[in-house]
Short mmCIF file of C-alpha atoms in Angstrom, two decimals:
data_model
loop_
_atom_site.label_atom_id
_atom_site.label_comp_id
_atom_site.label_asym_id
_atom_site.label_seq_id
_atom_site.Cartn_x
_atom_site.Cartn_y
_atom_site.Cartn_z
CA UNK B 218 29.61 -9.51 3.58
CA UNK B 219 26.23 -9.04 3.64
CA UNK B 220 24.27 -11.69 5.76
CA UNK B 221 20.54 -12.67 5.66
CA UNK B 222 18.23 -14.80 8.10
CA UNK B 223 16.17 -16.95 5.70
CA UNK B 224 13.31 -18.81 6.79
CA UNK B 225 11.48 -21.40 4.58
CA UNK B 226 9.06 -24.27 4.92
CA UNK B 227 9.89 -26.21 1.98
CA UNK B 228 13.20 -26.64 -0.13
CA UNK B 229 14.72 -23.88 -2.43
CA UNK B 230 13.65 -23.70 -5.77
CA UNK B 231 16.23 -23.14 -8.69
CA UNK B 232 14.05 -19.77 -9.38
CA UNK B 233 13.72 -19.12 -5.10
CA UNK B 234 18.09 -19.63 -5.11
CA UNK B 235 18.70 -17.12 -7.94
CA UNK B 236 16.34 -14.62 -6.82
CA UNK B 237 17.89 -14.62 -3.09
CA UNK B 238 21.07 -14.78 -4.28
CA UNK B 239 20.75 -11.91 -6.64
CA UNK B 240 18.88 -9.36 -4.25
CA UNK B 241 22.39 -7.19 -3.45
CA UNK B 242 23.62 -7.81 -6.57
CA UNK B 243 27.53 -8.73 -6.85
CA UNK B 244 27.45 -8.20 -3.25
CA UNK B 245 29.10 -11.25 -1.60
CA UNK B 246 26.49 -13.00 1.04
CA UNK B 247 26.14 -15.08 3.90
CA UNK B 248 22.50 -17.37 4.50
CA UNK B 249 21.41 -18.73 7.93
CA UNK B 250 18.62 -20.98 6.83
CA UNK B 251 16.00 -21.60 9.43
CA UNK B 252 13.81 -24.48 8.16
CA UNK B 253 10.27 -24.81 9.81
CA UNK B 254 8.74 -28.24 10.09
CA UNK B 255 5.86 -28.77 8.89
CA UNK B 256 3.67 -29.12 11.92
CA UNK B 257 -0.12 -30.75 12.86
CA UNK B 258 -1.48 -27.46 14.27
CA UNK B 259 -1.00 -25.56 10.74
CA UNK B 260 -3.20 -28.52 9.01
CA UNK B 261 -6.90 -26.60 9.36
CA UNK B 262 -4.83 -23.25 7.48
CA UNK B 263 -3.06 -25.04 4.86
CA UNK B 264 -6.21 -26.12 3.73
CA UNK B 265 -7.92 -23.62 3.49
CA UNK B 266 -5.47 -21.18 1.60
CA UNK B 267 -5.01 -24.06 -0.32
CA UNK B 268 -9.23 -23.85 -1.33
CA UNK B 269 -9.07 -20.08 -1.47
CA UNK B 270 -5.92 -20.80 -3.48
CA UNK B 271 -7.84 -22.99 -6.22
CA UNK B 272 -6.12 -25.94 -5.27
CA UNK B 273 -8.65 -28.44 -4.32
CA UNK B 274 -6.39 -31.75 -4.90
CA UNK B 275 -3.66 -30.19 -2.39
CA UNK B 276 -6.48 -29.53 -0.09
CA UNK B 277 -8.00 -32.76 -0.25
CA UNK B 278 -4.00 -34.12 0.54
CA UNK B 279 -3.22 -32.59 3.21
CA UNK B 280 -3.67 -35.11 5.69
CA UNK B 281 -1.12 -37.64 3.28
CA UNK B 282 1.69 -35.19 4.40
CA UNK B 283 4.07 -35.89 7.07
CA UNK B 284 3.72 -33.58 10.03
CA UNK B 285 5.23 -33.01 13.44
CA UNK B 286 8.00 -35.52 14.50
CA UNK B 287 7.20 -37.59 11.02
CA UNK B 288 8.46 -34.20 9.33
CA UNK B 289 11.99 -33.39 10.95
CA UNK B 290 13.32 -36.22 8.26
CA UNK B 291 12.01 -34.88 5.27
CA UNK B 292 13.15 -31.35 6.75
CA UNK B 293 16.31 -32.29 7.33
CA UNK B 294 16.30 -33.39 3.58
CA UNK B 295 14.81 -30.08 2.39
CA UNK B 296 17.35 -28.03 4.58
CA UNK B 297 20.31 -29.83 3.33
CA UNK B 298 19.17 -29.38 -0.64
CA UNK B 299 18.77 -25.65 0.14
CA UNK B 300 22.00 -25.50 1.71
CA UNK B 301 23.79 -26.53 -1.19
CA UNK B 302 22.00 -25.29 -3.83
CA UNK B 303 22.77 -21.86 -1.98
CA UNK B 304 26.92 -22.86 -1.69
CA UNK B 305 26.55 -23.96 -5.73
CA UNK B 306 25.69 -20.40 -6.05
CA UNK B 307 28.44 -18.78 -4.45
CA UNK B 308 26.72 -17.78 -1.58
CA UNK B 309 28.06 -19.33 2.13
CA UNK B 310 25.43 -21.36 3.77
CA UNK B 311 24.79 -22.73 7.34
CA UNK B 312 21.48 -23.63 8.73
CA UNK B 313 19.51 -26.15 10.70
CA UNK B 314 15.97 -27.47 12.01
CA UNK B 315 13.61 -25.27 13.91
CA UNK B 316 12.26 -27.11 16.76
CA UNK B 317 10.31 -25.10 18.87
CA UNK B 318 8.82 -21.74 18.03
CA UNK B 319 10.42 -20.06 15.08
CA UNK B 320 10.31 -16.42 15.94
CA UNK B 321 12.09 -17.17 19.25
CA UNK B 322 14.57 -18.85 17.32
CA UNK B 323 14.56 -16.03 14.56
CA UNK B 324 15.01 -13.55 16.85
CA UNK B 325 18.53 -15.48 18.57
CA UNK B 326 19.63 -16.05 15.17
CA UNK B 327 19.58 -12.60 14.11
CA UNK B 328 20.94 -11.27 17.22
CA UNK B 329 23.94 -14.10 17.52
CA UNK B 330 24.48 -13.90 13.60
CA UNK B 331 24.37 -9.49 13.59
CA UNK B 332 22.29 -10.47 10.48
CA UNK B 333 21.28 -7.41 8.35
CA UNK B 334 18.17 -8.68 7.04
CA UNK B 335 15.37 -11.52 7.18
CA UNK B 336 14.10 -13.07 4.20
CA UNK B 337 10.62 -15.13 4.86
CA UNK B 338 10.55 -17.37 1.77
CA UNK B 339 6.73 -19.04 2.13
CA UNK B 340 4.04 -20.46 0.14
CA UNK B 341 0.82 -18.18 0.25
CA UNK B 342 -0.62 -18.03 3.67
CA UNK B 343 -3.79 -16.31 2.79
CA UNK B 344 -5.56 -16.18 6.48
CA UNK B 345 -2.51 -15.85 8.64
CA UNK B 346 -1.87 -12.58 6.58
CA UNK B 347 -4.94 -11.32 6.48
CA UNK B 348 -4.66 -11.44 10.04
CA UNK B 349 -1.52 -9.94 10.22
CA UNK B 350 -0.30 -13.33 11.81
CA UNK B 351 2.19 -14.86 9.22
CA UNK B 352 5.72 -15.12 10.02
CA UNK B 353 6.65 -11.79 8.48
CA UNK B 354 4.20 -9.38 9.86
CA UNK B 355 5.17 -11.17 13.03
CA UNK B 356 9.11 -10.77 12.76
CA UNK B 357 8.84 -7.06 11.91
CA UNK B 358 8.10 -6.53 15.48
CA UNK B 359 10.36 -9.20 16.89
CA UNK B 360 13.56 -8.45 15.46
CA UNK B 361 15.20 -4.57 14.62
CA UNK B 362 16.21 -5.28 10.89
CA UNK B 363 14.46 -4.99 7.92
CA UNK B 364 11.71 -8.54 6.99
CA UNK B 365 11.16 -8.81 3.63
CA UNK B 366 7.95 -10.89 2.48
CA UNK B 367 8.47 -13.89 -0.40
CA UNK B 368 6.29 -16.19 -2.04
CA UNK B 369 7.82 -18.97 -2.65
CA UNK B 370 8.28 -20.71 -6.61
CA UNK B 371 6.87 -24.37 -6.83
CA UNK B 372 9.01 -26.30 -9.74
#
């Protein structure tokens, strides 16, 4: 079985859960979900890639969303929908909250787990990967298996 670390900030889409589900094929596979929540310190970023984006309303909004301790409920939510849409799939799926820093937490996962892959499933992050600081380009040198890079589908 082939298993994969996937890290996402917001739920699964129907289009995010076939794709990842698809990648090996008939292959069987096994998810361990890490889902970030959102937190205060990210509100400045997501605001502007949301302007360089085009999306001034979602900009404008940004404040309106829950953040820090106010998110772990509606992450909990998101994590859980993921989860199952993954099992509906065929795929086995276990996951859970990440509460401090996510790399750290990648990193044991992957290890503990023997994972052979990551999957960071994100909305654009336009600055952080400019700079080279988005959760990818930061896991390739944290963990020793392949990262692979998704943009996550908004339904």
């Amino acid at each position: 079985m082939f298993t994969s670390v996937l890290m996402i900030e917001q739920p699964l889409t129907t289009v995010d859960v076939d794709f990842v589900t698809t990648l090996h094929g008939d292959d069987p596979v096994s998810f361990f979900v890490l889902m970030q929540p959102r937190g205060d310190q990210d509100r400045l970023l997501r605001a502007i890639d949301d302007v360089a984006l085009g999306e001034l309303p979602e900009a404008l909004h940004e404040a309106d969303v829950p953040e820090g301790d106010a998110a772990r409920g509606p992450a909990a939510l998101a994590l859980e929908h993921s989860l199952a849409a993954l099992r509906a799939k065929g795929a086995k799926a276990v996951g859970q909250i990440v509460e401090d820093h996510p790399l750290d937490k990648l990193k044991a996962v992957v290890d503990e787990t023997g994972a052979d892959e990551v999957i960071v499933l994100t909305a654009p992050h336009l600055v952080e990967e400019f700079f080279h600081r988005d959760w990818a380009s930061r896991a390739r040198h944290k963990v020793e298996v392949p990262v692979l890079k998704l943009f996550a589908h908004n339904e």
